[in-house]
Coordinates of C-alpha atoms in Angstrom, one line a residue:
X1 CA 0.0 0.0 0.0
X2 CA 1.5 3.5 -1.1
X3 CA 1.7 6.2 1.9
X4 CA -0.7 8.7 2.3
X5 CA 1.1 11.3 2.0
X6 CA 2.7 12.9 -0.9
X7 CA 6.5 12.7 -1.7
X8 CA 7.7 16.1 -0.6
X9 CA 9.8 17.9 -3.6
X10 CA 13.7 17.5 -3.1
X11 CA 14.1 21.1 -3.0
X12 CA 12.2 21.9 -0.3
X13 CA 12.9 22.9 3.3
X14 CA 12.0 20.9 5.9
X15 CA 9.7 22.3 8.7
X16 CA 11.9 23.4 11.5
X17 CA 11.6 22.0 14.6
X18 CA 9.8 22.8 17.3
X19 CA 12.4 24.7 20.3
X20 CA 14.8 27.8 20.0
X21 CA 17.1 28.1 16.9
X22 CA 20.2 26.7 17.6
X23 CA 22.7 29.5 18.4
X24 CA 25.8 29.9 16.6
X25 CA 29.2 30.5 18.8
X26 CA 31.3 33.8 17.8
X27 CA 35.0 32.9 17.5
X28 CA 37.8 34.8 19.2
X29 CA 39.6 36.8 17.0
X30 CA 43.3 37.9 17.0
X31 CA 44.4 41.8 16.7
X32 CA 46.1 42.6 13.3
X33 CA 50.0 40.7 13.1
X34 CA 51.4 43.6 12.2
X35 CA 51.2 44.2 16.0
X36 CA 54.4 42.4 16.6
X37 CA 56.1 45.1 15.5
X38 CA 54.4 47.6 17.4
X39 CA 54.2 46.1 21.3
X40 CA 57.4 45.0 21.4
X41 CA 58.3 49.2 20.3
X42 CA 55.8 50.4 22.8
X43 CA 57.5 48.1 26.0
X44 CA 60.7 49.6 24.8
X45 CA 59.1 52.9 25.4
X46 CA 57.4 52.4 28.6
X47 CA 60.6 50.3 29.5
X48 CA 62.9 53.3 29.3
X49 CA 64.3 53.8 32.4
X50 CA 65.0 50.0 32.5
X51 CA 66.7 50.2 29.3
X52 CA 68.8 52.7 30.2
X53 CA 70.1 51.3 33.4
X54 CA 70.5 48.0 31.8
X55 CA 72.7 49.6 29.5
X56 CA 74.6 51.3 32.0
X57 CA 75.1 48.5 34.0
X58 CA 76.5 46.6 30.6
X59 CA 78.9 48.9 30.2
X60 CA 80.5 48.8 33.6
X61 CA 81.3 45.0 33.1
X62 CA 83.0 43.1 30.6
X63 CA 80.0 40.9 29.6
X64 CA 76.8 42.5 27.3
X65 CA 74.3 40.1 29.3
X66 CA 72.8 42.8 31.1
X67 CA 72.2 44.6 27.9
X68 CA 70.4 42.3 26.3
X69 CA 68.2 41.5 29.1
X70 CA 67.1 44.9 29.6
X71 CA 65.7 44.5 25.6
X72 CA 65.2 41.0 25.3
X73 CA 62.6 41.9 28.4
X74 CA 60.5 44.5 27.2
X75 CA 60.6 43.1 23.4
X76 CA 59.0 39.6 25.0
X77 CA 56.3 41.0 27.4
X78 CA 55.3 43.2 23.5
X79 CA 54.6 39.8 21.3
X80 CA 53.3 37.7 24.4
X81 CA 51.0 40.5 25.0
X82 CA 50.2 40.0 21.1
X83 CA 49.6 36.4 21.6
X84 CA 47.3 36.2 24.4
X85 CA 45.2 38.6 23.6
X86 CA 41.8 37.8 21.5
X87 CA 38.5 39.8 20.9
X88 CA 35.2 39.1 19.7
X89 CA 32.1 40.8 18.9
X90 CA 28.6 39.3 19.5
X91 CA 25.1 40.6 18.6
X92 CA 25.3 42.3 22.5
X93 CA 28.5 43.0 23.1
X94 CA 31.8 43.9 22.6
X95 CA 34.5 41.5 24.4
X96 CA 38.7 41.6 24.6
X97 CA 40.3 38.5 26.7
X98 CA 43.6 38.0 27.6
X99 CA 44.4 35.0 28.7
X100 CA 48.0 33.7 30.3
X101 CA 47.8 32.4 33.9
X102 CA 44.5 33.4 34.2
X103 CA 41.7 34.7 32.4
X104 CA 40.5 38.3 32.0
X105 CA 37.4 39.0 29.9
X106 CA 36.4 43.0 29.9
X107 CA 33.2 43.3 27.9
X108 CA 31.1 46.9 26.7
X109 CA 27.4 46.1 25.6
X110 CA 26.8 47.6 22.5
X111 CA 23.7 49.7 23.5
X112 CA 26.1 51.6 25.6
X113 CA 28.4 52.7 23.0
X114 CA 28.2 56.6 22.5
X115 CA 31.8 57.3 20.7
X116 CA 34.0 55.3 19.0
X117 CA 37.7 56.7 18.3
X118 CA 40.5 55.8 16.1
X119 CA 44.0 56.6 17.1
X120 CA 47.0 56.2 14.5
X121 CA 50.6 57.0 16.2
X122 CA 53.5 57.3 13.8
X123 CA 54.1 54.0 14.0
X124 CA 50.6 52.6 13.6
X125 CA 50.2 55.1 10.2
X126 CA 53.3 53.6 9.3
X127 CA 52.1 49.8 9.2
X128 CA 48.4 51.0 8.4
X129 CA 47.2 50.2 11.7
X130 CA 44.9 52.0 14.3
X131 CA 43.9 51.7 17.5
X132 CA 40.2 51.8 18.1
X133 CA 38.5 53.1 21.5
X134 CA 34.9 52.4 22.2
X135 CA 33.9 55.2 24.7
X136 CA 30.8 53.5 26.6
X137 CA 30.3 56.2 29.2
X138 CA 31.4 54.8 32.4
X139 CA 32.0 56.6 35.3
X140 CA 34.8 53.4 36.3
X141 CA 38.3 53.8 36.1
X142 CA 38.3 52.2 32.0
X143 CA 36.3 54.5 30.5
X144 CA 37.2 53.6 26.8
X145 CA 37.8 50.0 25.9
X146 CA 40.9 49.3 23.7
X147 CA 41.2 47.5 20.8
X148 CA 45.2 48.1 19.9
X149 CA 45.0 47.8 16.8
X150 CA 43.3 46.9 13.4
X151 CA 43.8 47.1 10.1
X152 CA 42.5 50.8 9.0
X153 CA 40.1 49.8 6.8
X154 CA 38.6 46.9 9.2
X155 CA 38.7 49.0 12.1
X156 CA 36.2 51.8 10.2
X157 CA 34.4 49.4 9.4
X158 CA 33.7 48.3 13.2
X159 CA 33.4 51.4 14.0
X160 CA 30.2 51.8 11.5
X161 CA 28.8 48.5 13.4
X162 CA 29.4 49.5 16.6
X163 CA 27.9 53.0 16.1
X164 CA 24.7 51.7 14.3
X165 CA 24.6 48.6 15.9
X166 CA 25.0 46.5 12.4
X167 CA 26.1 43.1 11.9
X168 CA 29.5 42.5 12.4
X169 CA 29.7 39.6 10.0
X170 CA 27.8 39.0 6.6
X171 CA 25.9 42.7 6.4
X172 CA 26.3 45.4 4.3
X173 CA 28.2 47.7 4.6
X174 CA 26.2 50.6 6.9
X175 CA 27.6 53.2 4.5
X176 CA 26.2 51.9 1.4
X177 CA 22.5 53.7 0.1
X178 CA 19.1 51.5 -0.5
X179 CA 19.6 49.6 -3.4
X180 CA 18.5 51.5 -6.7
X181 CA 16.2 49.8 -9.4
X182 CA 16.9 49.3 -13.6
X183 CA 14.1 51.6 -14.5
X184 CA 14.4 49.1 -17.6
X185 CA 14.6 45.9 -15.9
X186 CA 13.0 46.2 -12.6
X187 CA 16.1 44.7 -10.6
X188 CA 17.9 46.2 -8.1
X189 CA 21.3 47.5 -9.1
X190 CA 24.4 47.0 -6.8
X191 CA 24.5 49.5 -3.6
X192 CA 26.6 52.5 -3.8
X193 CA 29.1 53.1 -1.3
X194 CA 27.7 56.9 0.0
X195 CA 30.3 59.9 0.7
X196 CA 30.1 61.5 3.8
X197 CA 29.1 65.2 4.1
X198 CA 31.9 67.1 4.7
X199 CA 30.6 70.2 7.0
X200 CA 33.9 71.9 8.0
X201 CA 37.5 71.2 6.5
X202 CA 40.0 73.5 8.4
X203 CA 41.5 76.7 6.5
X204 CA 45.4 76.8 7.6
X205 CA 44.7 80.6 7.9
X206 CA 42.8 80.0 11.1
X207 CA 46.1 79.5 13.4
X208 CA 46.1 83.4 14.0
X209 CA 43.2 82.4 16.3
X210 CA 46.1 80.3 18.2
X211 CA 47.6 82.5 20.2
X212 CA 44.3 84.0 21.4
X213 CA 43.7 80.5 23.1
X214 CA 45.3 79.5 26.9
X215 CA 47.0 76.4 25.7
X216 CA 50.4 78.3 24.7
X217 CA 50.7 80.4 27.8
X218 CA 50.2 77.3 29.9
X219 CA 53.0 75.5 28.2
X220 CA 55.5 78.2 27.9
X221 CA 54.5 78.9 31.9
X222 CA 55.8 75.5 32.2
X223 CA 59.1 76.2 30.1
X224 CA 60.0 79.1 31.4
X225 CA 59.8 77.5 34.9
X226 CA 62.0 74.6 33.5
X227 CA 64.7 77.2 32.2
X228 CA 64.7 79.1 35.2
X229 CA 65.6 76.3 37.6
X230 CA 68.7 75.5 34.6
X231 CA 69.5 79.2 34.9
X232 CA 69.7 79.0 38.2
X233 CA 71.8 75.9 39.0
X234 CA 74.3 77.2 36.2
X235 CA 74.6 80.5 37.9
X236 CA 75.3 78.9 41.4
X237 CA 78.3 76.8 39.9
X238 CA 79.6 79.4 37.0
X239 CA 79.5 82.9 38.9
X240 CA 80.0 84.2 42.4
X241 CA 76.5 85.2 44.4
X242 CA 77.8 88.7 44.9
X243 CA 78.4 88.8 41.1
X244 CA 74.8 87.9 40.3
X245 CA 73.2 90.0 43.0
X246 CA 75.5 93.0 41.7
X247 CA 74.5 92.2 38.2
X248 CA 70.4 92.1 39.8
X249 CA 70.8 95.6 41.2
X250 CA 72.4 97.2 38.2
X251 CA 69.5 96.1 35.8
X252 CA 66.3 98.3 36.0
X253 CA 63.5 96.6 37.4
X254 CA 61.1 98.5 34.9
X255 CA 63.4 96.8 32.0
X256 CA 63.0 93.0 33.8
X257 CA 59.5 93.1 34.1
X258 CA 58.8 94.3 30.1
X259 CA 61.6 92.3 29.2
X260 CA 59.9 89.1 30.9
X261 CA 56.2 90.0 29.7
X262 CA 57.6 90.2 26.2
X263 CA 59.5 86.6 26.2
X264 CA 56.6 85.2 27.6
X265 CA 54.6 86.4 25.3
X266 CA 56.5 84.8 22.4
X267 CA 56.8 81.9 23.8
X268 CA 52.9 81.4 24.6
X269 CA 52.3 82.5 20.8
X270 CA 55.2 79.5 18.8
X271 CA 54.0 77.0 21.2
X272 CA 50.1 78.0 20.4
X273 CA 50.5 77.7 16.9
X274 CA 52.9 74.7 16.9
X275 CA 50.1 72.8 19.0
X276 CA 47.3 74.1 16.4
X277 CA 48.5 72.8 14.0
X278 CA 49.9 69.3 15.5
X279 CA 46.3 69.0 16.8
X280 CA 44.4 70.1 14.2
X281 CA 46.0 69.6 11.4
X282 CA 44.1 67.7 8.2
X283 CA 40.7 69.0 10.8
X284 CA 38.0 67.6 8.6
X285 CA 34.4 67.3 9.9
X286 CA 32.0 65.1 8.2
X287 CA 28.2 63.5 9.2
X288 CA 27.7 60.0 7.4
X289 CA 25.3 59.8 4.2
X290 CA 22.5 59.1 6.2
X291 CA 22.7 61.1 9.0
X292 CA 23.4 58.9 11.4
X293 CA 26.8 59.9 13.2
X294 CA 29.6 63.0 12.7
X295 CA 32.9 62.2 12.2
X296 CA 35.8 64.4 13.3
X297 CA 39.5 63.4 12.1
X298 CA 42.5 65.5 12.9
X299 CA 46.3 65.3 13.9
X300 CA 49.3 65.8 12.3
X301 CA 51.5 62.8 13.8
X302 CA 49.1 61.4 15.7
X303 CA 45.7 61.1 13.6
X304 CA 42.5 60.7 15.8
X305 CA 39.6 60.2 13.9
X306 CA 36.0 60.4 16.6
X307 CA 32.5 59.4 15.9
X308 CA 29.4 60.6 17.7
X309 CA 26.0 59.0 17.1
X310 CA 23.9 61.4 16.6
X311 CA 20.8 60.3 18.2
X312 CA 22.7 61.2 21.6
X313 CA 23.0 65.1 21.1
X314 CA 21.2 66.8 23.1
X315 CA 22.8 70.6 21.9
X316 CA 25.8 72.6 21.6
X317 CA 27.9 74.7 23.4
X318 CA 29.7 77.9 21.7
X319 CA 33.0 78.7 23.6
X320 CA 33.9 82.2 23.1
X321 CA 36.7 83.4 25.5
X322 CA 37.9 86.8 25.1
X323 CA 40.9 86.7 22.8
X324 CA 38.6 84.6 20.6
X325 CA 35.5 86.7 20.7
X326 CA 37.4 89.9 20.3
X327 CA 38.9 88.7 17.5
X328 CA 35.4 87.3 16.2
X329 CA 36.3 83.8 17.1
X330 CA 35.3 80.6 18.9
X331 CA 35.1 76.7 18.9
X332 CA 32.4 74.4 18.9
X333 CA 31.4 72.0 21.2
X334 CA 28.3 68.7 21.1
X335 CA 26.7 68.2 24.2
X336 CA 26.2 64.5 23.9
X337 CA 24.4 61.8 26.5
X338 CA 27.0 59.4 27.6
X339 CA 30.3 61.3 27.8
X340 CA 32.0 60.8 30.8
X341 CA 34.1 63.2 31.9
X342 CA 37.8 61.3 31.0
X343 CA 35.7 61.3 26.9
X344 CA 34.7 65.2 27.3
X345 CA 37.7 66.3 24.4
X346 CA 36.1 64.2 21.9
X347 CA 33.4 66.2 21.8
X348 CA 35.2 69.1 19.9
X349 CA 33.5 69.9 16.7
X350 CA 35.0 72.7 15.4
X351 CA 38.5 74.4 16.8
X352 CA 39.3 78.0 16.9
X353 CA 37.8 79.3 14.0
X354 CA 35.7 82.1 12.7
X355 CA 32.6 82.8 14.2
X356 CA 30.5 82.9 11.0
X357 CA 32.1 79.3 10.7
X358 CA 31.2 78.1 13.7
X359 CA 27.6 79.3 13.2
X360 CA 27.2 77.7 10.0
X361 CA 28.4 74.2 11.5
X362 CA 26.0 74.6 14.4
X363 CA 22.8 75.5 11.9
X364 CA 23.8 72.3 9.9
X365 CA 24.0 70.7 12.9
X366 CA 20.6 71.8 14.8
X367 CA 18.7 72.5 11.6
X368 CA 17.8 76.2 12.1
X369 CA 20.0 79.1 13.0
X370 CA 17.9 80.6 16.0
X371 CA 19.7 79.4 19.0
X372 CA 22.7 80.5 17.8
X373 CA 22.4 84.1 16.8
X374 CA 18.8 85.2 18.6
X375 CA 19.3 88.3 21.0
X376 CA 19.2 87.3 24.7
X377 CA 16.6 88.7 27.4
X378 CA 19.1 90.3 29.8
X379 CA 18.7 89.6 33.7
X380 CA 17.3 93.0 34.7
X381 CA 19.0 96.1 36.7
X382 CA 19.5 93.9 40.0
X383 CA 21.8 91.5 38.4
X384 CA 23.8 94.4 37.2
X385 CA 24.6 95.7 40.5
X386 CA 25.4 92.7 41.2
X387 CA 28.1 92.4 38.3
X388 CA 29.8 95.9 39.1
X389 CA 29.9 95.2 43.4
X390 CA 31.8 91.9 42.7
X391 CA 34.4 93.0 40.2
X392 CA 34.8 96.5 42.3
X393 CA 35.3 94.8 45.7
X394 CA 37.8 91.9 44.1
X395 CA 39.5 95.1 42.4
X396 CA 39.7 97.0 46.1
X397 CA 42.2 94.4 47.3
X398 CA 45.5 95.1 45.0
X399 CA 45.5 98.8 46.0
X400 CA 44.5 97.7 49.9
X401 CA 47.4 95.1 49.2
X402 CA 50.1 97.4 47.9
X403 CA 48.8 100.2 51.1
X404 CA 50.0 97.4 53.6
X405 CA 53.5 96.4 51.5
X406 CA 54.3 100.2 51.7
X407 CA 53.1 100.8 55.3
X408 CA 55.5 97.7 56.2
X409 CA 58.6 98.4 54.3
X410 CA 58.5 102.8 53.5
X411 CA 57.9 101.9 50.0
X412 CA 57.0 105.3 48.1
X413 CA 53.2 105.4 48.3
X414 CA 53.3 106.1 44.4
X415 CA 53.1 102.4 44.1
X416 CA 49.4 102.5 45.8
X417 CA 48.5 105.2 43.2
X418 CA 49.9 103.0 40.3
X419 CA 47.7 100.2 41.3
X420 CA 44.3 102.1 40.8
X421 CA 44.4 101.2 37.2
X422 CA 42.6 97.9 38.0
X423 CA 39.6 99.8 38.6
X424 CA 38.9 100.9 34.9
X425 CA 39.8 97.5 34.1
X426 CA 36.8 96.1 36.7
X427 CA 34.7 98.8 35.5
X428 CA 35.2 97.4 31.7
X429 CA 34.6 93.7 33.3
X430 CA 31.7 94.4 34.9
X431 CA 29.6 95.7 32.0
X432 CA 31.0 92.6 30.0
X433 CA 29.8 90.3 32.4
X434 CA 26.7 92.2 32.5
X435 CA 25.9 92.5 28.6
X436 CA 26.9 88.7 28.4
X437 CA 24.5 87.4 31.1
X438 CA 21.3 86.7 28.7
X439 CA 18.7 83.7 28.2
X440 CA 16.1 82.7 25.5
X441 CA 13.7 79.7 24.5
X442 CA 13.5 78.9 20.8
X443 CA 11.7 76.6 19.1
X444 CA 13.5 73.6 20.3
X445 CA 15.9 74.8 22.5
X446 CA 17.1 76.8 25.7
X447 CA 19.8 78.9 25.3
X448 CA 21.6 80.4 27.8
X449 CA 25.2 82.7 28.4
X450 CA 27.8 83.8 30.6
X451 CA 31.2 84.7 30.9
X452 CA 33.3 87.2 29.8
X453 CA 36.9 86.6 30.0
X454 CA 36.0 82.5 29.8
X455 CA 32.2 83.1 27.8
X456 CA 29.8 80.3 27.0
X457 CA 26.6 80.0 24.8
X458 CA 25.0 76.9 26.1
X459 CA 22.2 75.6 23.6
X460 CA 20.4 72.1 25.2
X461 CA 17.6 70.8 23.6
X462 CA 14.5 71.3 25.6
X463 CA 13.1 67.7 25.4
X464 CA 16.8 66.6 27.0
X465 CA 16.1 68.7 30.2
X466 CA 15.3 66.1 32.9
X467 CA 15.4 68.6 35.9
X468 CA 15.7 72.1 37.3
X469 CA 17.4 73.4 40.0
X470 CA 16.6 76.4 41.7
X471 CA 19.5 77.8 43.9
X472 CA 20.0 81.2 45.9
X473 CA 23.1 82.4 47.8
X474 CA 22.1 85.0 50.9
X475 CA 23.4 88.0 48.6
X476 CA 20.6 86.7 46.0
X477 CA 18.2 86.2 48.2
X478 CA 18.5 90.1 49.0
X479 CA 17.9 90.9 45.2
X480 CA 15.4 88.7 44.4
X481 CA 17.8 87.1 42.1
X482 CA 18.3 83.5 41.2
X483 CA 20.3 80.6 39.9
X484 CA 18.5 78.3 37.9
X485 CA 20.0 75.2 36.5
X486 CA 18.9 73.0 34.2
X487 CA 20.1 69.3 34.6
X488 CA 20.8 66.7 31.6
X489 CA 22.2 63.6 31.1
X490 CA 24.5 65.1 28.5
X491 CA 27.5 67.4 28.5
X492 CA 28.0 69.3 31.6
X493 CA 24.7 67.8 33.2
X494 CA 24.0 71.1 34.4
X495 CA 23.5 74.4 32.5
X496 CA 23.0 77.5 34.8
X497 CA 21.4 81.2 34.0
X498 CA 22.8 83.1 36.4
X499 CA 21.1 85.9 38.8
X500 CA 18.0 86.0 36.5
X501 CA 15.3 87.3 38.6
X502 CA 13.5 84.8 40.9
X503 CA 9.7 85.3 39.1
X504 CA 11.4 84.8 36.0
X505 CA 13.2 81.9 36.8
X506 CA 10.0 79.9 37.8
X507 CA 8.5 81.0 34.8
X508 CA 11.6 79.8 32.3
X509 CA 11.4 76.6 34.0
X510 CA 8.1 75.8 33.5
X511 CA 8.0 77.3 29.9
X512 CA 10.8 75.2 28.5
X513 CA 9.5 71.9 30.1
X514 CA 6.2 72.6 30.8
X515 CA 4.6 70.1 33.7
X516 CA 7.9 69.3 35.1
X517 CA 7.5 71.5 37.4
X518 CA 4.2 70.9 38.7
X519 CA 3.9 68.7 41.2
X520 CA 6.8 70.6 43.5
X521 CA 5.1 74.1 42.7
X522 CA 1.8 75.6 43.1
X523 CA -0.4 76.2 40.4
X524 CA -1.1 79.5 41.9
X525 CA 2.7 80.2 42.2
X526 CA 3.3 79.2 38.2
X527 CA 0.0 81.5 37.7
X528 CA 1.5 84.5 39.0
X529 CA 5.1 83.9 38.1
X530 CA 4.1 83.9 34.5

């Protein structure tokens, strides 16, 4: 008797059965090979002091053993590093073993990643190799975990799956476009690979902003501090302490002090642009086709090359100190969920640069122009008082200073005369501390500024606010005046405008979140403050 039931075709599947799908183990992998040439330089480096005294101690003796141990050492711990380390990426998370006696596993879940940053020494450009940091946002002491290093073109295009969250193995590539049909034929033609947008590719003109920044004062603070100690010990064993004293007195102390302003004034400006431009040199900004993430690459030895998702800003901030702003300057910040504060400098957008450049950038980014240029509501005439009583009191204590010095030691009481200068100067402070003060809602966002020596244009989206604080020192609290604060999980995680009147400060809050405030304030109290 034939069987009931049909002969099933050979070509078709069988049903599946019934139970979970079985799950497929993801192998460890190994870090590029070329690595063995780069550990065993890095442990060298890191080595040096060894080194050194190894070789010292070789040289004292008739035999090179020590010599060779203090490289052979180094050079070792570089390729077994190599070989016991392994990493693998699952459809979670991100994993990096290293395995000798024991067995250490760090891991990073993928729905925590909120950068991911490439890093190319000389060495690594050399060998086509970079190292690629996955900054997670953790407050622990790893904050970015290390994969050192890949293949260039392998570790960009982790850093697309890690970013989107894409298939490591057998997808796409996450830059390529929707497939595009044969108007003719009706089937799809191969993807595209898509071009990034560039928004900002950096002008080598813009290094005159350089020495308007702090970076080159603090390092030539630093060598001026190192030469003076050299000066010093050379003077103590080539002249006589009379002779030096003699030579002290003879010199004009109002030709020292220029004399000193001026070298330090050099020095601050060739160290500023010689660190522009080994920072920032090849500064290219660019978003992905599809919107998904920016991508900032930059360095001149060193290449860095950052990626932000960009479902995780939340705004920007303008940073506008006063060399830059006078000079119609500043840099460009994201405020981004996730950054802890060892990640904050990846978060640099756009370095010292024109201001019409930096508001372009920030348009593109936001999608309208408002927050960056609208005119601010200013904070009324009792936070000006307050502006002027601080900086006039902190100006009272140099002459009050320089009273006492002469007072003590007969000094000519010219000197107190010379010092009332500062008060112009905290005249001129004041009323820049006051014009800056400002806030404003726009469609989207709440803007707020302060600062004038250090100045700040905060823009935070308004849907990214999860909290306000309202604070008020005694001196406030005789004004009327206020502190209020808006807290996010992104960026700074707290965004103040300053001594705004209290009435208006209930009234922001609720305005730019509105309901978050009320169930801590009355309805008859958010009634009359509006």
């Amino acid at each position: 008797m034939s069987d009931a039931h049909p002969e099933r075709p050979a070509d078709e599947v069988p049903p599946a059965p019934d139970g979970p799908a079985p799950t497929t183990e993801v192998e460890w992998r190994r870090l590029d090979q070329r690595m063995l040439l780069v550990n065993p330089v890095q442990e060298l480096i890191r080595f040096f002091p060894l080194v050194i005294g190894a070789l010292v101690v070789g040289r004292s003796g008739d035999s090179n053993f020590w010599q060779l141990l203090g490289i052979a050492i180094p050079v070792a711990i570089g390729i077994v590093r190599f070989w016991i380390t392994r990493f693998r990426i699952t459809t979670t998370q991100v994993e990096l073993k290293r395995s000798l006696i024991g067995t250490t596993v760090l891991t990073a879940r993928l729905d925590r990643v909120r950068a991911v940053e490439l890093t190319s020494s000389p060495i690594h450009r050399i060998l086509g190799l970079a190292k690629v940091e996955i900054g997670t946002g953790s407050k622990g002491s790893e904050e970015k975990f290390a994969l050192d290093a890949l293949a260039i073109p392998e570790a960009r295009e982790l850093r697309v799956a890690l970013l989107h969250r894409a298939a490591v193995e057998g997808a796409p590539a996450a830059t390529e476009l929707p497939p595009a049909y044969d108007e003719a034929t009706g089937v799809p033609a191969p993807p595209v690979p898509a071009e990034d947008e560039v928004l900002m590719r950096l002008d080598p003109g813009w290094v005159r902003y350089a020495p308007l920044t702090s970076s080159g004062s603090v390092i030539a603070a630093g060598v001026l501090a190192v030469l003076g100690q050299v000066v010093e010990q050379l003077g103590e064993s080539l002249f006589d302490e009379e002779d030096v004293l003699r030579l002290v007195l003879e010199v004009s102390v109002a030709v020292l002090i220029p004399v000193a302003i001026v070298v330090f004034l050099v020095l601050g400006a060739v160290f500023s642009v010689l660190g522009y431009f080994v920072t920032n040199w090849g500064y290219l900004l660019t978003r992905d086709a599809r919107g998904r993430s920016l991508h900032v690459r930059r360095g001149l030895l060193t290449t860095t090359e950052t990626s932000l998702e960009r479902e995780r800003f939340r705004g920007l901030e303008v940073r506008e100190p006063l060399g830059l702003r006078l000079a119609g300057a500043a840099r460009l910040k994201a405020v981004v969920t996730g950054i802890s504060s060892g990640e904050s400098g990846s978060t640099q957008l756009v370095p010292p640069a024109p201001r019409k450049v930096v508001d372009r950038v920030g348009a593109d980014l936001l999608g309208y122009s408002a927050p960056l240029v609208v005119p601010l509501r200013q904070h009324g005439p009792a936070a000006r008082t307050r502006r002027w009583t601080r900086a006039l009191m902190g100006a009272s204590v140099v002459p009050a200073a320089a009273a006492v010095v002469c007072w003590l030691t007969g000094l000519s009481w010219w000197a107190v005369v010379a010092t009332l200068v500062v008060y112009p100067a905290a005249a001129a402070l004041a009323t820049d501390r006051y014009r800056r003060l400002g806030h404003e809602l726009t469609a989207e966002h709440l803007v707020v500024r302060s600062g004038s020596l250090g100045g700040e244009r905060a823009i935070l989206q308004r849907t990214g606010i999860i909290g306000w604080n309202i604070q008020q020192s005694w001196f406030q609290r005789r004004r009327g005046l206020a502190t209020l604060v808006a807290t996010t999980a992104a960026g700074d995680q707290a965004y103040a405008a300053i001594d705004i009147p209290e009435d208006q400060a209930v009234a922001l809050a609720d305005e730019a979140v509105p309901g978050l405030l009320t169930p801590f304030v009355a309805g008859e109290q958010l009634t009359s403050a509006s």
